[in-house]
CSV table of C-alpha atoms in Angstrom, one decimal:
chain,number,residue,atom,x,y,z
A,723,UNK,CA,11.9,12.9,7.6
A,724,UNK,CA,14.7,13.4,5.2
A,725,UNK,CA,16.6,10.5,6.1
A,726,UNK,CA,13.1,7.8,5.5
A,727,UNK,CA,12.7,10.4,2.3
A,728,UNK,CA,16.0,9.2,0.9
A,729,UNK,CA,15.0,5.4,1.6
A,730,UNK,CA,11.6,5.7,0.5
A,731,UNK,CA,13.3,7.6,-3.3
A,732,UNK,CA,16.4,4.0,-2.8
A,733,UNK,CA,13.5,1.5,-2.5
A,734,UNK,CA,11.5,2.3,-5.2
A,735,UNK,CA,14.4,3.4,-7.1
A,736,UNK,CA,15.6,-0.5,-5.7
A,737,UNK,CA,12.1,-2.2,-6.5
A,738,UNK,CA,12.2,-0.1,-10.8
A,739,UNK,CA,15.5,-0.1,-12.3
A,740,UNK,CA,14.7,-3.9,-13.9
A,741,UNK,CA,11.6,-4.4,-13.6
A,742,UNK,CA,10.9,-8.1,-14.8
A,743,UNK,CA,7.2,-10.0,-15.6
A,744,UNK,CA,8.0,-12.0,-13.2
A,745,UNK,CA,9.5,-10.2,-10.6
A,746,UNK,CA,11.3,-11.3,-7.5
A,747,UNK,CA,13.3,-9.3,-4.7
A,748,UNK,CA,12.8,-6.6,-4.3
A,749,UNK,CA,10.4,-5.9,-6.7
A,750,UNK,CA,8.3,-8.4,-5.5
A,751,UNK,CA,7.6,-7.5,-2.2
A,752,UNK,CA,6.4,-3.7,-3.5
A,753,UNK,CA,4.3,-5.6,-5.4
A,754,UNK,CA,2.7,-7.5,-3.3
A,755,UNK,CA,2.0,-4.6,-0.9
A,756,UNK,CA,1.0,-2.3,-3.1
A,757,UNK,CA,-1.7,-5.2,-4.7
A,758,UNK,CA,-2.7,-5.7,-0.9
A,759,UNK,CA,-3.0,-2.0,-0.2
A,760,UNK,CA,-4.9,-1.7,-3.5
A,761,UNK,CA,-7.0,-4.7,-2.7
A,762,UNK,CA,-7.7,-3.4,0.9
A,763,UNK,CA,-8.8,-0.1,-0.5
A,764,UNK,CA,-10.5,-0.9,-3.6
A,765,UNK,CA,-13.0,-2.4,-0.3
A,766,UNK,CA,-13.7,1.2,1.1
A,767,UNK,CA,-13.4,2.7,-2.6
A,768,UNK,CA,-14.8,0.8,-5.4
A,769,UNK,CA,-11.6,-0.1,-7.3
A,770,UNK,CA,-11.7,2.8,-10.2
A,771,UNK,CA,-11.2,5.2,-7.0
A,772,UNK,CA,-8.4,3.1,-5.5
A,773,UNK,CA,-6.5,3.3,-8.0
A,774,UNK,CA,-7.1,6.6,-8.7
A,775,UNK,CA,-5.2,7.8,-5.4
A,776,UNK,CA,-3.6,5.0,-4.8
A,777,UNK,CA,-0.5,6.7,-5.4
A,778,UNK,CA,-1.1,9.1,-2.6
A,779,UNK,CA,-2.8,6.5,0.0
A,780,UNK,CA,0.2,4.7,-1.1
A,781,UNK,CA,2.9,7.4,-0.3
A,782,UNK,CA,1.3,8.5,2.8
A,783,UNK,CA,0.4,5.1,4.5
A,784,UNK,CA,4.6,4.5,3.7
A,785,UNK,CA,5.5,7.1,5.0
A,786,UNK,CA,3.6,7.0,8.2
A,787,UNK,CA,4.7,3.4,9.3
A,788,UNK,CA,8.1,4.5,8.3
A,789,UNK,CA,8.3,7.5,10.4
A,790,UNK,CA,6.3,5.3,13.6
A,791,UNK,CA,8.5,2.7,13.3
A,792,UNK,CA,12.1,5.1,13.1
A,793,UNK,CA,11.0,6.0,16.3
A,794,UNK,CA,11.7,2.7,17.5
A,795,UNK,CA,15.1,3.5,17.0
A,796,UNK,CA,17.5,2.9,20.1
A,797,UNK,CA,18.2,6.7,21.5
A,798,UNK,CA,15.9,8.2,18.6
A,799,UNK,CA,13.6,10.0,20.9
A,800,UNK,CA,16.9,11.8,22.9
A,801,UNK,CA,18.9,12.1,19.7
A,802,UNK,CA,18.3,15.6,17.7
A,803,UNK,CA,16.6,15.0,14.1
A,804,UNK,CA,16.6,11.1,14.9
A,805,UNK,CA,13.1,11.7,16.5
A,806,UNK,CA,10.1,9.5,15.4
A,807,UNK,CA,8.7,12.9,12.2
A,808,UNK,CA,4.8,12.1,12.6
A,809,UNK,CA,5.8,13.1,16.5
A,810,UNK,CA,6.1,16.3,15.4
A,811,UNK,CA,2.9,17.9,14.5
A,812,UNK,CA,4.0,20.3,12.1
A,813,UNK,CA,4.8,16.7,10.3
A,814,UNK,CA,1.6,15.5,10.9
A,815,UNK,CA,-0.5,18.3,10.1
A,816,UNK,CA,1.4,18.6,6.5
A,817,UNK,CA,0.0,15.6,5.7
A,818,UNK,CA,-3.4,16.5,6.6
A,819,UNK,CA,-3.4,19.1,4.8
A,820,UNK,CA,-2.2,17.2,1.8
A,821,UNK,CA,-5.1,14.9,2.8
A,822,UNK,CA,-8.0,18.1,3.2
A,823,UNK,CA,-6.5,19.9,-0.2
A,824,UNK,CA,-7.1,15.9,-2.4
A,825,UNK,CA,-9.9,16.0,-1.0
A,826,UNK,CA,-11.7,19.1,-2.7
A,827,UNK,CA,-9.1,19.4,-5.2
A,828,UNK,CA,-11.3,16.0,-6.5
A,829,UNK,CA,-14.5,17.2,-5.1
A,830,UNK,CA,-15.0,19.6,-7.5
A,831,UNK,CA,-12.9,17.6,-10.5
A,832,UNK,CA,-15.8,14.9,-10.5
A,833,UNK,CA,-18.2,17.6,-10.1
A,834,UNK,CA,-17.5,20.9,-11.3
A,835,UNK,CA,-19.3,23.7,-9.0
A,836,UNK,CA,-22.5,21.4,-7.9
A,837,UNK,CA,-19.6,20.0,-5.6
A,838,UNK,CA,-20.8,22.8,-2.8
A,839,UNK,CA,-24.8,22.0,-2.9
A,840,UNK,CA,-23.0,18.8,-0.8
A,841,UNK,CA,-22.6,21.6,1.7
A,842,UNK,CA,-25.9,22.3,1.8
A,843,UNK,CA,-27.3,19.2,2.0
A,844,UNK,CA,-29.6,18.2,3.7
A,845,UNK,CA,-30.8,21.8,5.2
A,846,UNK,CA,-29.8,25.0,3.9
A,847,UNK,CA,-29.1,25.5,7.9
A,848,UNK,CA,-26.3,23.3,8.5
A,849,UNK,CA,-23.9,25.2,6.4
A,850,UNK,CA,-21.8,27.0,8.8
A,851,UNK,CA,-21.7,23.5,10.6
A,852,UNK,CA,-20.5,21.4,7.4
A,853,UNK,CA,-17.8,24.1,6.8
A,854,UNK,CA,-16.6,23.9,10.5
A,855,UNK,CA,-16.3,20.0,10.3
A,856,UNK,CA,-14.4,20.0,7.2
A,857,UNK,CA,-12.0,21.7,8.5
A,858,UNK,CA,-12.2,19.9,12.2
A,859,UNK,CA,-11.2,16.4,9.8
A,860,UNK,CA,-7.6,17.8,8.9
A,861,UNK,CA,-7.5,18.8,12.7
A,862,UNK,CA,-8.6,15.5,13.6
A,863,UNK,CA,-6.7,13.5,11.3
A,864,UNK,CA,-2.6,15.4,12.7
A,865,UNK,CA,-3.7,15.4,16.1
A,866,UNK,CA,-4.8,11.8,16.8
A,867,UNK,CA,-1.1,10.4,14.6
A,868,UNK,CA,0.7,13.2,16.7
A,869,UNK,CA,-0.8,12.6,19.9
A,870,UNK,CA,-0.4,8.7,19.8
A,871,UNK,CA,2.8,8.8,18.3
A,872,UNK,CA,4.4,11.8,20.8
A,873,UNK,CA,2.3,9.9,23.9
A,874,UNK,CA,4.1,6.5,22.9
A,875,UNK,CA,7.4,7.5,23.3
A,876,UNK,CA,7.4,9.7,25.7
A,877,UNK,CA,6.4,6.3,27.7
A,878,UNK,CA,8.9,4.5,26.0
A,879,UNK,CA,11.9,7.4,27.5
A,880,UNK,CA,10.3,7.1,30.4
A,881,UNK,CA,10.3,3.2,31.1
A,882,UNK,CA,13.6,3.7,29.7
A,883,UNK,CA,14.8,5.4,33.1
A,884,UNK,CA,13.2,4.2,35.6
A,885,UNK,CA,13.5,-0.1,34.4
A,886,UNK,CA,15.9,0.0,31.8
A,887,UNK,CA,14.7,-4.0,30.6
A,888,UNK,CA,12.8,-5.8,29.5
A,889,UNK,CA,9.7,-3.5,30.0
A,890,UNK,CA,10.5,-1.1,27.6
A,891,UNK,CA,11.0,-3.7,25.4
A,892,UNK,CA,7.7,-5.0,26.2
A,893,UNK,CA,6.5,-1.8,25.0
A,894,UNK,CA,8.0,-1.2,21.9
A,895,UNK,CA,6.8,-4.1,20.3
A,896,UNK,CA,3.4,-3.2,20.9
A,897,UNK,CA,4.6,0.2,19.4
A,898,UNK,CA,5.1,-2.2,16.1
A,899,UNK,CA,1.2,-2.6,16.6
A,900,UNK,CA,0.5,0.7,17.6
A,901,UNK,CA,2.4,2.6,14.5
A,902,UNK,CA,0.8,0.1,12.4
A,903,UNK,CA,-2.7,1.2,13.3
A,904,UNK,CA,-2.0,4.5,13.3
A,905,UNK,CA,-0.4,5.0,9.7
A,906,UNK,CA,-4.2,2.5,8.9
A,907,UNK,CA,-6.5,4.4,10.0
A,908,UNK,CA,-4.6,7.8,9.3
A,909,UNK,CA,-4.9,6.3,5.8
A,910,UNK,CA,-8.5,5.2,6.0
A,911,UNK,CA,-10.2,8.2,7.1
A,912,UNK,CA,-8.1,9.9,4.2
A,913,UNK,CA,-10.2,7.0,1.7
A,914,UNK,CA,-13.3,7.8,3.5
A,915,UNK,CA,-12.9,11.7,2.8
A,916,UNK,CA,-12.3,10.9,-0.9
A,917,UNK,CA,-14.2,9.3,-1.6
A,918,UNK,CA,-17.2,11.1,0.4
A,919,UNK,CA,-16.3,14.0,-2.4
A,920,UNK,CA,-16.0,12.0,-5.6
A,921,UNK,CA,-19.2,9.7,-5.3
A,922,UNK,CA,-22.2,10.2,-7.5
A,923,UNK,CA,-25.2,12.2,-6.3
């Protein structure tokens, strides 16, 4: 996980150390990635909210994507310290807890104490269910990501033990797509929770 964080810091430094009006190289790539994600989240949250929450959502997406892909490095699943961080539940739970607090802090900042009213709507007796739902969300976010990445790694390791050639390569190719989808689903659901917490009453 520290290696991925170091890569992100290094790429961010290289992309921003000498910014040009007409971007090229790493700056051009990073601006394209950020703008694409901004347009994607703007379609869900609206442009203003997408800009406000973009640092959090982009950081989550890129960190999860790189974490998922790091598990595809040959031998990563068997060498201590090289396994994909997202194949560990404590990491995915930590990310989900960040989303949990970001959601509710944003809700309070947008509505003040009136934010608590949404727990009693449309009917007051739904309060216990609404509270349970709020705690189930981070649990499902973390378990979905952890289960999918851990399962993929176990399948690849098993295939390598049975058939060391060709079949694991096909599975690793499929894992590239699945890693992207899992990163997208996590940040997509996070953007939905943030939108619900901050939408106008």
